Short mmCIF file of C-alpha atoms in Angstrom, two decimals:
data_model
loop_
_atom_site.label_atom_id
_atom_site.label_comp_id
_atom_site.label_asym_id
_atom_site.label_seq_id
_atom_site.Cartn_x
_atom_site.Cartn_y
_atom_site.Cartn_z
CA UNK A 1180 -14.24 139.35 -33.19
CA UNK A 1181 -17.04 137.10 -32.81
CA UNK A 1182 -18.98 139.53 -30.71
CA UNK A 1183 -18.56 141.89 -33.44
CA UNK A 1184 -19.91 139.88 -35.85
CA UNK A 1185 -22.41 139.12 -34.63
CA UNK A 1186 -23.61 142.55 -33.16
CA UNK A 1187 -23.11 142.28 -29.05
CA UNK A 1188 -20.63 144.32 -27.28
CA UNK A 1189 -17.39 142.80 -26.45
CA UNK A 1190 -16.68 145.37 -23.67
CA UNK A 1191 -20.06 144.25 -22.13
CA UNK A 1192 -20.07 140.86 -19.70
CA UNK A 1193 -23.89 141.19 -19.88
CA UNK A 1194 -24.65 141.02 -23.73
CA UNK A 1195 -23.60 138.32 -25.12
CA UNK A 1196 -24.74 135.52 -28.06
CA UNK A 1197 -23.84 131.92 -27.39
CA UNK A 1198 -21.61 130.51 -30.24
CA UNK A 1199 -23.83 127.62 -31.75
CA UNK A 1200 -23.50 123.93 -31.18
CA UNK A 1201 -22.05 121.42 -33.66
CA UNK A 1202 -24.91 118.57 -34.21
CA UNK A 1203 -24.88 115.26 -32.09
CA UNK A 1204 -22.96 113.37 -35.17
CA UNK A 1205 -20.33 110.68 -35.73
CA UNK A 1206 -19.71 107.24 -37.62
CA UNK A 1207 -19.80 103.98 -37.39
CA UNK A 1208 -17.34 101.75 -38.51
CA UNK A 1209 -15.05 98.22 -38.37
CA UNK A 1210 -13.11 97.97 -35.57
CA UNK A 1211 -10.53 95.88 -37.66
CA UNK A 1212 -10.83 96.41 -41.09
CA UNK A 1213 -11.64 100.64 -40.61
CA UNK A 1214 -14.34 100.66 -43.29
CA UNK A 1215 -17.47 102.76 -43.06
CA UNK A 1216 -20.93 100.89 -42.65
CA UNK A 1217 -24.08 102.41 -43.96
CA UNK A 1218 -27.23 101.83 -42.77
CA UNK A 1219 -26.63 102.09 -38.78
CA UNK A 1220 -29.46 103.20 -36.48
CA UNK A 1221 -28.33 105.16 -33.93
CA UNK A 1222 -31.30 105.86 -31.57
CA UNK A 1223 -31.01 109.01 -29.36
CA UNK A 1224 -33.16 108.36 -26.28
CA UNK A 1225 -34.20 110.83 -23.23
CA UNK A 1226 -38.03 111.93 -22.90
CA UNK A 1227 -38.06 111.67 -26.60
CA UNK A 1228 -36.74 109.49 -28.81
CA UNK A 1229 -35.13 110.25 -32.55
CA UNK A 1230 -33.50 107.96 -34.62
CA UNK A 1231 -31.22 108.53 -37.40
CA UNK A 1232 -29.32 106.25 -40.09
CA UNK A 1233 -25.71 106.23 -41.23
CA UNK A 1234 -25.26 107.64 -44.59
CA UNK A 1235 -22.94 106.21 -47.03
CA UNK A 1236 -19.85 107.56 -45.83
CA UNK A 1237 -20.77 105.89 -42.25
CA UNK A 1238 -21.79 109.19 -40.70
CA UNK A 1239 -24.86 110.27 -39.20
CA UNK A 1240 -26.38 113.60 -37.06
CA UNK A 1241 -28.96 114.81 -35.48
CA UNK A 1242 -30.40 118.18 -36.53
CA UNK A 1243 -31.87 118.81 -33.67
CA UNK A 1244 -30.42 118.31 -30.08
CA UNK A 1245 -31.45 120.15 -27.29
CA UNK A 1246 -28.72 120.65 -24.23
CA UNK A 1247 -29.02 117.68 -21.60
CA UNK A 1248 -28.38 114.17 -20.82
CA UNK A 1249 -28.76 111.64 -23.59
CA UNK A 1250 -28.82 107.65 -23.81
CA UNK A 1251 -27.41 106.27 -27.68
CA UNK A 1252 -28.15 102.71 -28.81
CA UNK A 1253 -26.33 101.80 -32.07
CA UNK A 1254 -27.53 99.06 -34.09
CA UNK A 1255 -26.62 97.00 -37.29
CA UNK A 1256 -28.56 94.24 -39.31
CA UNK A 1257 -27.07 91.01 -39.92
CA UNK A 1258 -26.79 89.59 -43.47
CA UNK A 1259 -26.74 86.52 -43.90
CA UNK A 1260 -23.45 86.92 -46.18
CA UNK A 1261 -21.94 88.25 -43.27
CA UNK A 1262 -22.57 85.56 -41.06
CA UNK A 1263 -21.65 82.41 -43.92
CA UNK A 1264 -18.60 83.78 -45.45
CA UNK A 1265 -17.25 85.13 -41.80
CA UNK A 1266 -17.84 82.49 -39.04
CA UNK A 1267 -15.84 79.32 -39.48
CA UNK A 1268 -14.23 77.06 -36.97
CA UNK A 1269 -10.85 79.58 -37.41
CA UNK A 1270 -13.18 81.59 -34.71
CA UNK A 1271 -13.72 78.62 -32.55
CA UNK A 1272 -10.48 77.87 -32.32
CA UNK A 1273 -9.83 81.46 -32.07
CA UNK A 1274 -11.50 82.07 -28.98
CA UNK A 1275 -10.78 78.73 -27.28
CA UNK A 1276 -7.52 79.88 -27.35
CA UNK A 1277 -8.22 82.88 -25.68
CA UNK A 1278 -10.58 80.84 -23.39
CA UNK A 1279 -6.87 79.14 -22.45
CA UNK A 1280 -4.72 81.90 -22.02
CA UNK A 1281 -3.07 81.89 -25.50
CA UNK A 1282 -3.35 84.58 -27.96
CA UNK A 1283 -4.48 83.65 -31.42
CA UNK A 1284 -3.45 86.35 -33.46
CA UNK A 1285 -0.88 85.18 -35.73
CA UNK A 1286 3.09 85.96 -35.81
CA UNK A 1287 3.26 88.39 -38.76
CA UNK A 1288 7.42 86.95 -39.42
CA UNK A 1289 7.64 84.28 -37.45
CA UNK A 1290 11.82 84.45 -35.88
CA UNK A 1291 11.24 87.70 -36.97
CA UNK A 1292 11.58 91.09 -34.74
CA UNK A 1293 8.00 91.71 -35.31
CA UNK A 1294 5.38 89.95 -32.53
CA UNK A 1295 1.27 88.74 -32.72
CA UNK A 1296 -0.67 91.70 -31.73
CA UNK A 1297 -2.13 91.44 -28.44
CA UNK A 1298 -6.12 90.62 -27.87
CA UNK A 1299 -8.33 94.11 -28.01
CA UNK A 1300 -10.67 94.15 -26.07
CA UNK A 1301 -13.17 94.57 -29.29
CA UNK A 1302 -11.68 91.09 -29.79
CA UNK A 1303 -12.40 89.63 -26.92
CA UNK A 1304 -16.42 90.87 -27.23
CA UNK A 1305 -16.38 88.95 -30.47
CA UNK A 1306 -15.34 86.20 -28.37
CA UNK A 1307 -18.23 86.48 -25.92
CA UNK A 1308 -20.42 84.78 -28.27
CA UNK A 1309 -22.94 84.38 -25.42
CA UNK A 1310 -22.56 87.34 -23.93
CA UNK A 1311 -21.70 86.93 -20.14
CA UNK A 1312 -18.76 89.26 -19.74
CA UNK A 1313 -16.27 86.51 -19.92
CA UNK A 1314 -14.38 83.96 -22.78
CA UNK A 1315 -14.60 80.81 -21.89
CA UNK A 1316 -14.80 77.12 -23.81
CA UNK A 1317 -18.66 77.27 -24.17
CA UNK A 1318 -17.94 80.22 -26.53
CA UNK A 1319 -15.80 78.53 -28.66
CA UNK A 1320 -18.38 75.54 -29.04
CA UNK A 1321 -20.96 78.17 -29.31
CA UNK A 1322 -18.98 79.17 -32.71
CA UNK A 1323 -19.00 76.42 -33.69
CA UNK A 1324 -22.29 75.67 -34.07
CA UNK A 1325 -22.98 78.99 -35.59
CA UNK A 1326 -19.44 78.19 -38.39
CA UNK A 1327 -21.44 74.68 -39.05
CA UNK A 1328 -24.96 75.66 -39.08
CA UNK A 1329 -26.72 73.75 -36.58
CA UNK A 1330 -30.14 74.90 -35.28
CA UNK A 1331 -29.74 75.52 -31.88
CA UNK A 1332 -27.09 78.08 -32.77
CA UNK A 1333 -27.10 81.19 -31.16
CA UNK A 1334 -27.72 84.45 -33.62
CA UNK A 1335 -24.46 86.35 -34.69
CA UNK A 1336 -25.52 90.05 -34.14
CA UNK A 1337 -23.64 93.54 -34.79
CA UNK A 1338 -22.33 95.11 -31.24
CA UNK A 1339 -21.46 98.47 -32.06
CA UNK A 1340 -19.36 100.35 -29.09
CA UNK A 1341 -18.73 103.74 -28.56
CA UNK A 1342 -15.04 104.55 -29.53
CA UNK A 1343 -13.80 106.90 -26.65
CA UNK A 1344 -14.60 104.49 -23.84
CA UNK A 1345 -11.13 103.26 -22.59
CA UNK A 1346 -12.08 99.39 -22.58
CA UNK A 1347 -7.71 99.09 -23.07
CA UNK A 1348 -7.47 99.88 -19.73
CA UNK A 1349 -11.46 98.41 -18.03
CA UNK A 1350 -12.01 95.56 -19.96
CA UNK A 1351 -8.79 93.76 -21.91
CA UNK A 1352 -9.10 90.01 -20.13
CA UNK A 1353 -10.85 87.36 -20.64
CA UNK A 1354 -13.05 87.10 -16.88
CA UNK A 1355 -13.94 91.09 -17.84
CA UNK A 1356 -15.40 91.76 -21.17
CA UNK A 1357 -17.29 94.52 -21.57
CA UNK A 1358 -21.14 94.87 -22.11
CA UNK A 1359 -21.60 95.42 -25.52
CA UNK A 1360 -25.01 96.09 -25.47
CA UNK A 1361 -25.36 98.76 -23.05
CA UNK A 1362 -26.79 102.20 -23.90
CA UNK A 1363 -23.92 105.09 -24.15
CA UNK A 1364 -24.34 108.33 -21.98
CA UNK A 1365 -22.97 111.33 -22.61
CA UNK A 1366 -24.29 115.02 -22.13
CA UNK A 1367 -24.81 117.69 -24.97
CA UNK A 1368 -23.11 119.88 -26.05
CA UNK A 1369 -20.33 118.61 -23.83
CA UNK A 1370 -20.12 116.19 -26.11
CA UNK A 1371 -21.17 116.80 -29.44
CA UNK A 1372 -19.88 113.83 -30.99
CA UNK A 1373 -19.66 109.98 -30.89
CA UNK A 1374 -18.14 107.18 -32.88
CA UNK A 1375 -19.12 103.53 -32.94
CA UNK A 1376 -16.57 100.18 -33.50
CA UNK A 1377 -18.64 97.73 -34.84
CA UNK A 1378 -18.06 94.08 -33.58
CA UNK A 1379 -19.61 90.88 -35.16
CA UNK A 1380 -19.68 88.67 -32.73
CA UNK A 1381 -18.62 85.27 -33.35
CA UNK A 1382 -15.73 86.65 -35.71
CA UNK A 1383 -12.82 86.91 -33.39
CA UNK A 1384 -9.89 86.62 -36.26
CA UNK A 1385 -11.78 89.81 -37.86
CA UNK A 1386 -12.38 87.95 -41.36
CA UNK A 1387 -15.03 90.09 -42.05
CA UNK A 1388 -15.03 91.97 -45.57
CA UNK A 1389 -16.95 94.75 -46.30
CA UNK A 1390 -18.44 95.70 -49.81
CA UNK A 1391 -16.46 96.34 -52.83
CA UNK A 1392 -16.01 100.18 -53.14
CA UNK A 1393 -16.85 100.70 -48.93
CA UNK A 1394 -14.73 104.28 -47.23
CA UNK A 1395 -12.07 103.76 -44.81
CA UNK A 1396 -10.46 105.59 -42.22
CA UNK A 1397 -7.18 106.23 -42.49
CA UNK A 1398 -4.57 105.16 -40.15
CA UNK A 1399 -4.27 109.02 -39.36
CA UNK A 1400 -7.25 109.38 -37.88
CA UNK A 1401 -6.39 106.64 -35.42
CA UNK A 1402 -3.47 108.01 -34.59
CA UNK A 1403 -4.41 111.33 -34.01
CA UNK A 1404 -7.01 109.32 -31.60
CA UNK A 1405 -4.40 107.25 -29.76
CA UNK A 1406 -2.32 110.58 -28.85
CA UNK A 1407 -5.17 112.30 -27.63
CA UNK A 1408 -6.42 109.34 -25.29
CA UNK A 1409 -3.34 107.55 -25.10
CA UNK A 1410 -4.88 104.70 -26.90
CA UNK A 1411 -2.86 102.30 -28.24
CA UNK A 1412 -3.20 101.37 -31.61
CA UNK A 1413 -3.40 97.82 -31.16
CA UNK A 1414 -6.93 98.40 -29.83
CA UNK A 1415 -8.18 98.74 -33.51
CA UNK A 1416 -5.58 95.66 -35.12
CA UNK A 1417 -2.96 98.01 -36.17
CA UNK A 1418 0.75 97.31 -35.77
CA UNK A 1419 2.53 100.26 -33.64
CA UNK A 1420 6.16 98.50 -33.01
CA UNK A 1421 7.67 101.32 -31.24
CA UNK A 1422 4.35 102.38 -29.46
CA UNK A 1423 5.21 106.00 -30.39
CA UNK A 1424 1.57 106.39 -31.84
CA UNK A 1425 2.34 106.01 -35.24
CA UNK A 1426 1.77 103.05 -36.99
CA UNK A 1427 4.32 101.65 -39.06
CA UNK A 1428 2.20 101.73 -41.97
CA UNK A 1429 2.73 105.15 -41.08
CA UNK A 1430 6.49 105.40 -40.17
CA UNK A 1431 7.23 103.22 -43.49
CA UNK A 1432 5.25 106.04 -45.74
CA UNK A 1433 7.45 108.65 -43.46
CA UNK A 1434 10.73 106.89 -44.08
#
């Protein structure tokens, strides 16, 4: 049918038309709180560079992509709204827990059936406030001084990672975070498209909030992810109590 449409012979190895290529596209968004953030760079690099912005759905593409082998950096600014209303000493604690061995995500019913989600691994980059692939107490009081404002803090910055990477299974303790601020590879059109999880670091309890009237993805589309990589959902701070790959946001809205 396709040959037909578009004029070669189907009975004919030799002519042919290659079907075209989606764009190099995707979106960036919260690991956490699933809400689209506009105004990512992504920055496609190989003997020439192009850079693009997210739109304000949290998508961007490039028009033009020839076939090869590509290097993407994702960035995000930091706001200084995002840094005071986000980074208290909850986070210190947060990760100096981790630092310990405990996980400080919170019982959702207490005696309940229902247990604390366990640490992502996005979580545990947030943790890695200075960035040497592990969690340990020097994080924490790095926090700290960003939550009160001293001078010598280190900078909270954006870390935006690149969604089908399977950190749940490479990089989900404390002695192995992952490098947050490596490039991504990947080879078009094998790949045509790539998402980013956006992690503040310093904000390991995931109190950030994004702006009134920001889009969301949908538990769905996580889902649909976590069957198709075998993902689990707890990766982006969703509850999955049966592990079946629905949520039970999900299974509650099913009955």
């Amino acid at each position: 049918t396709y040959e037909l449409e578009t004029g070669t012979d189907p009975l004919d190895a030799s002519d042919f038309k290659k079907p075209p290529y989606d764009d190099l596209n995707g979106f960036v968004y919260h690991w956490s709180q699933h809400s689209l953030l506009v105004g990512a760079e992504i920055k496609r690099t190989s003997a020439t560079e192009a850079q693009v912005l997210t739109n304000n759905q949290g998508q961007y593409s490039f028009d033009e992509t020839a076939e090869g082998s590509y290097d993407l950096l994702a960035s995000q600014s930091v706001s200084q709204a995002d840094t005071n209303r986000t980074i208290t000493s909850a986070d210190a604690l947060a990760a100096l827990k981790i630092a310990v061995g405990l996980n400080p995500n919170s019982d959702p019913d207490g005696d309940g059936p229902l247990e604390a989600l366990g640490v992502s691994p996005y979580q545990l980059i947030a943790a890695d406030m200075n960035q040497d692939g592990r969690v340990t107490s020097a994080d924490a009081l790095a926090i700290l001084k960003v939550a009160v404002g001293l001078s010598d803090a280190l900078l909270p910055s954006w870390k935006l990672i690149e969604d089908s990477q399977a950190l749940w299974t490479t990089h989900n303790d404390k002695s192995k975070v992952f490098n947050a601020s490596q490039a991504y590879a990947l080879s078009y059109p094998d790949q045509t498209q790539a998402n980013f999880a956006a992690v503040l670091l310093g904000d390991v309890n995931a109190s950030w909030k994004p702006a009134d009237g920001a889009e969301t993805l949908s538990h769905d589309h996580f889902s649909a992810y976590a069957k198709a990589t075998s993902a689990p959902l707890a990766l982006w701070g969703i509850r999955d109590s049966d592990q079946d790959g629905l949520s039970d946001e999900q299974e509650d809205a099913l009955g």
